[in-house]
């Protein structure tokens, strides 16, 4: 698929788009690329949706170095892409860090967002103790200095069904970090998104979480907390880790398509 580029203040954002119908925009998490949606995207296209994927700042084929990697900045990139595609309102799917970015986009420009789907989001989260916070910070610094640590993490992030092409995908992810250390440092040291953004999101939401996500001590409890906080339905992907869209794409599509039908029916 052809990579397209959108210039915004500070650099270029890489994206691709396929299909016809209402727009669904898939946004990967930190240190990841839009390739993470390689299995989910065709399922949505076949179901009648125009499906776009984008690389966030500093990752994938987007520009490597930026002055701002914040949730708010990435929310502006999301809005800019919707406008560039002359589409909307769109449903926004954001994994991990980017779950916060799609919330910012929905809060700032509600007329362009029909719904949001946070996948493995950290906001809100259960309280994290001082020891665990220190451990996370240590691992984050190690990822920046030794990209192979990210590769080791990825092995744990697909606990049940790593894709057949996982070895190559993991190798590419680790190699990319070696040339994008500024972005990696920014993401692993970022302050969690304020929950106040959630109060400004008026569109429908669907909370998605893998029941075996290693990033959470109790992923089901975190997901239930988020669903209650947003007044949203919850889709648990049994046995999935931090990337249920790549580990169990068909299961996630089965949960996502009814939500899409409720928010905007295919043409």
Coordinates of C-alpha atoms in Angstrom, one line a residue:
X1 CA 0.0 0.0 0.0
X2 CA 1.3 3.5 -0.9
X3 CA 2.6 5.6 1.9
X4 CA 1.3 9.2 1.9
X5 CA 2.6 12.1 3.8
X6 CA 1.0 15.1 5.5
X7 CA 3.0 18.1 6.5
X8 CA 2.2 19.7 9.8
X9 CA 4.1 22.2 11.9
X10 CA 7.4 20.5 12.8
X11 CA 7.5 17.6 10.4
X12 CA 5.7 15.0 8.3
X13 CA 3.1 12.4 9.3
X14 CA 3.0 9.2 7.3
X15 CA -0.3 7.5 6.6
X16 CA -2.2 5.3 4.2
X17 CA -5.9 4.9 3.4
X18 CA -8.0 2.2 1.8
X19 CA -11.6 1.5 1.1
X20 CA -14.8 3.4 0.7
X21 CA -17.4 4.5 3.3
X22 CA -17.4 6.2 6.6
X23 CA -13.9 6.9 8.0
X24 CA -12.2 4.8 10.7
X25 CA -8.7 6.1 11.7
X26 CA -6.4 3.7 13.4
X27 CA -3.6 5.2 15.5
X28 CA -0.8 3.0 16.9
X29 CA 0.8 3.3 20.4
X30 CA 4.2 4.7 21.3
X31 CA 7.3 3.2 19.6
X32 CA 5.0 1.3 17.2
X33 CA 4.1 1.8 13.6
X34 CA 0.8 1.8 11.7
X35 CA 1.9 -1.7 10.5
X36 CA 0.5 -2.9 13.8
X37 CA -3.0 -2.7 12.2
X38 CA -2.0 -4.8 9.2
X39 CA -4.5 -7.6 10.2
X40 CA -7.4 -5.4 11.4
X41 CA -7.5 -2.9 8.6
X42 CA -8.5 -5.3 5.8
X43 CA -11.4 -6.6 7.9
X44 CA -12.8 -3.1 8.3
X45 CA -12.3 -2.3 4.6
X46 CA -14.2 -5.5 3.7
X47 CA -17.0 -4.4 6.1
X48 CA -17.5 -1.2 4.2
X49 CA -15.3 1.4 5.9
X50 CA -12.7 3.8 4.6
X51 CA -9.9 2.8 6.9
X52 CA -6.8 5.0 7.4
X53 CA -3.7 4.2 9.5
X54 CA -1.1 6.8 10.6
X55 CA 2.3 6.8 12.1
X56 CA 2.6 9.0 15.2
X57 CA 5.3 11.5 15.7
X58 CA 8.8 10.0 15.8
X59 CA 7.6 6.5 14.8
X60 CA 7.2 4.5 11.6
X61 CA 7.7 6.6 8.5
X62 CA 6.8 9.9 10.1
X63 CA 9.6 12.4 10.8
X64 CA 12.0 11.2 13.5
X65 CA 12.5 14.3 15.6
X66 CA 9.9 16.7 16.9
X67 CA 9.8 19.5 19.5
X68 CA 6.5 18.2 20.8
X69 CA 5.4 14.6 21.3
X70 CA 2.5 15.3 23.6
X71 CA -1.0 13.8 23.5
X72 CA -2.3 17.2 22.5
X73 CA 0.1 17.6 19.6
X74 CA -0.8 14.2 18.3
X75 CA -4.5 15.0 18.7
X76 CA -4.0 17.9 16.4
X77 CA -2.3 15.6 13.9
X78 CA -5.3 13.3 14.0
X79 CA -7.7 16.2 13.3
X80 CA -5.4 17.5 10.5
X81 CA -5.6 14.0 8.8
X82 CA -9.4 13.8 9.0
X83 CA -9.5 17.2 7.4
X84 CA -6.9 16.3 4.8
X85 CA -9.0 13.3 3.8
X86 CA -12.1 15.5 3.6
X87 CA -13.9 13.0 5.8
X88 CA -15.7 13.0 9.1
X89 CA -17.1 12.5 11.4
X90 CA -14.6 9.6 12.0
X91 CA -14.3 6.8 14.5
X92 CA -10.9 7.0 16.1
X93 CA -9.2 3.8 17.4
X94 CA -6.1 4.5 19.6
X95 CA -3.8 1.9 21.1
X96 CA -2.0 2.5 24.4
X97 CA -0.4 6.0 24.5
X98 CA -2.5 7.0 21.5
X99 CA -5.7 6.2 23.3
X100 CA -5.0 9.5 25.0
X101 CA -4.4 11.3 21.7
X102 CA -7.7 10.3 20.2
X103 CA -9.4 11.6 23.4
X104 CA -7.7 15.0 22.8
X105 CA -8.9 15.0 19.2
X106 CA -12.5 14.2 20.2
X107 CA -12.5 16.8 22.9
X108 CA -11.1 19.6 20.7
X109 CA -13.1 19.0 17.5
X110 CA -16.2 17.0 18.4
X111 CA -17.9 17.7 15.1
X112 CA -15.2 15.6 13.3
X113 CA -15.4 12.6 15.7
X114 CA -18.2 10.1 15.7
X115 CA -16.7 7.8 18.3
X116 CA -13.6 6.8 20.1
X117 CA -12.2 3.3 20.9
X118 CA -9.4 3.3 23.5
X119 CA -7.4 0.0 23.2
X120 CA -5.2 -0.9 26.2
X121 CA -5.5 2.6 27.5
X122 CA -3.8 3.9 30.6
X123 CA -6.4 6.6 31.5
X124 CA -7.7 6.1 34.0
X125 CA -5.6 3.5 35.7
X126 CA -5.5 1.8 39.1
X127 CA -3.1 3.5 41.6
X128 CA 0.6 2.5 41.0
X129 CA 2.9 2.2 44.0
X130 CA 6.2 4.0 44.3
X131 CA 8.2 0.8 43.8
X132 CA 6.4 -0.1 40.6
X133 CA 6.7 3.5 39.3
X134 CA 10.5 3.3 39.9
X135 CA 10.6 0.0 38.0
X136 CA 8.7 1.4 35.0
X137 CA 11.1 4.4 34.9
X138 CA 14.1 2.1 35.0
X139 CA 12.7 0.0 32.1
X140 CA 11.9 3.1 30.2
X141 CA 15.5 4.4 30.4
X142 CA 16.7 0.9 29.4
X143 CA 14.6 0.9 26.3
X144 CA 16.1 4.2 25.2
X145 CA 19.7 3.0 25.8
X146 CA 19.3 -0.6 24.8
X147 CA 16.5 -1.0 22.1
X148 CA 16.7 -4.8 22.5
X149 CA 14.9 -4.3 25.8
X150 CA 11.9 -3.2 23.7
X151 CA 12.2 -6.5 21.8
X152 CA 12.1 -8.4 25.0
X153 CA 9.0 -6.5 26.1
X154 CA 7.3 -7.3 22.8
X155 CA 7.7 -11.0 23.5
X156 CA 5.5 -10.6 26.6
X157 CA 3.0 -8.4 24.9
X158 CA 1.6 -11.2 22.7
X159 CA 1.0 -13.9 25.4
X160 CA -1.4 -16.1 23.5
X161 CA -1.2 -15.8 19.7
X162 CA 1.8 -13.9 18.3
X163 CA 1.3 -13.4 14.5
X164 CA 3.1 -15.6 12.1
X165 CA 5.2 -12.7 11.0
X166 CA 6.0 -11.6 14.6
X167 CA 9.8 -12.3 14.4
X168 CA 10.2 -9.9 11.5
X169 CA 7.9 -7.3 12.9
X170 CA 9.8 -7.3 16.2
X171 CA 13.1 -7.0 14.5
X172 CA 11.9 -4.0 12.5
X173 CA 10.6 -2.4 15.7
X174 CA 13.9 -2.8 17.5
X175 CA 15.9 -1.5 14.5
X176 CA 13.7 1.6 14.3
X177 CA 14.4 2.5 17.9
X178 CA 18.1 2.7 17.2
X179 CA 17.6 5.8 15.0
X180 CA 14.7 7.3 17.0
X181 CA 16.0 7.7 20.5
X182 CA 14.7 11.2 21.0
X183 CA 11.2 10.1 20.4
X184 CA 11.6 7.0 22.6
X185 CA 12.9 9.1 25.4
X186 CA 10.0 11.5 25.1
X187 CA 7.4 8.8 25.2
X188 CA 8.8 6.7 28.0
X189 CA 9.1 9.8 30.2
X190 CA 5.8 11.4 29.3
X191 CA 3.4 12.5 32.1
X192 CA 0.1 10.5 32.0
X193 CA -2.7 12.3 30.3
X194 CA -5.0 14.1 32.6
X195 CA -8.4 12.5 33.2
X196 CA -10.0 15.9 32.7
X197 CA -9.8 15.3 29.0
X198 CA -12.4 12.5 29.4
X199 CA -14.9 15.0 30.7
X200 CA -14.8 16.8 27.4
X201 CA -15.4 13.8 25.2
X202 CA -19.1 13.7 24.3
X203 CA -19.1 11.1 21.6
X204 CA -19.8 7.4 22.1
X205 CA -16.9 5.2 23.2
X206 CA -16.0 1.5 23.3
X207 CA -13.3 0.4 25.8
X208 CA -11.1 -2.5 24.6
X209 CA -8.7 -4.5 26.8
X210 CA -6.9 -7.8 26.5
X211 CA -7.4 -9.9 29.6
X212 CA -3.7 -10.9 29.7
X213 CA -2.2 -7.4 29.0
X214 CA 1.2 -7.5 30.8
X215 CA 1.2 -3.7 31.2
X216 CA -1.4 -3.9 34.0
X217 CA -1.5 -5.8 37.2
X218 CA -5.2 -6.3 36.7
X219 CA -6.2 -5.4 33.1
X220 CA -9.8 -6.4 33.6
X221 CA -10.2 -4.1 36.6
X222 CA -8.6 -1.3 34.8
X223 CA -10.9 -1.8 31.8
X224 CA -13.9 -1.9 34.1
X225 CA -12.8 1.4 35.7
X226 CA -12.4 3.0 32.3
X227 CA -15.8 1.8 31.0
X228 CA -17.5 3.1 34.2
X229 CA -15.6 6.4 34.0
X230 CA -16.7 7.0 30.4
X231 CA -20.1 5.4 30.6
X232 CA -19.1 3.1 27.8
X233 CA -19.5 -0.6 26.9
X234 CA -16.5 -2.8 27.4
X235 CA -15.0 -5.4 25.0
X236 CA -12.6 -7.8 26.7
X237 CA -10.4 -9.9 24.4
X238 CA -9.8 -13.1 26.2
X239 CA -6.1 -14.1 26.4
X240 CA -4.8 -11.0 24.5
X241 CA -2.0 -8.8 25.6
X242 CA -1.2 -5.2 24.8
X243 CA -2.0 -5.5 21.1
X244 CA -5.3 -7.3 20.7
X245 CA -5.8 -5.9 17.2
X246 CA -2.7 -7.8 16.0
X247 CA -3.1 -10.9 18.3
X248 CA -6.8 -11.5 17.7
X249 CA -7.9 -9.2 14.9
X250 CA -11.0 -11.2 14.0
X251 CA -12.2 -11.1 17.6
X252 CA -11.6 -7.4 17.9
X253 CA -13.4 -6.8 14.6
X254 CA -16.4 -8.7 15.9
X255 CA -16.5 -6.3 18.8
X256 CA -15.7 -3.2 16.8
X257 CA -18.1 -3.6 13.9
X258 CA -21.4 -3.3 15.9
X259 CA -20.0 -0.2 17.5
X260 CA -19.2 1.3 14.1
X261 CA -22.6 0.4 12.9
X262 CA -24.2 2.3 15.8
X263 CA -22.0 5.4 15.3
X264 CA -22.1 5.6 11.5
X265 CA -23.5 3.0 9.2
X266 CA -21.6 2.1 6.1
X267 CA -22.8 3.8 2.9

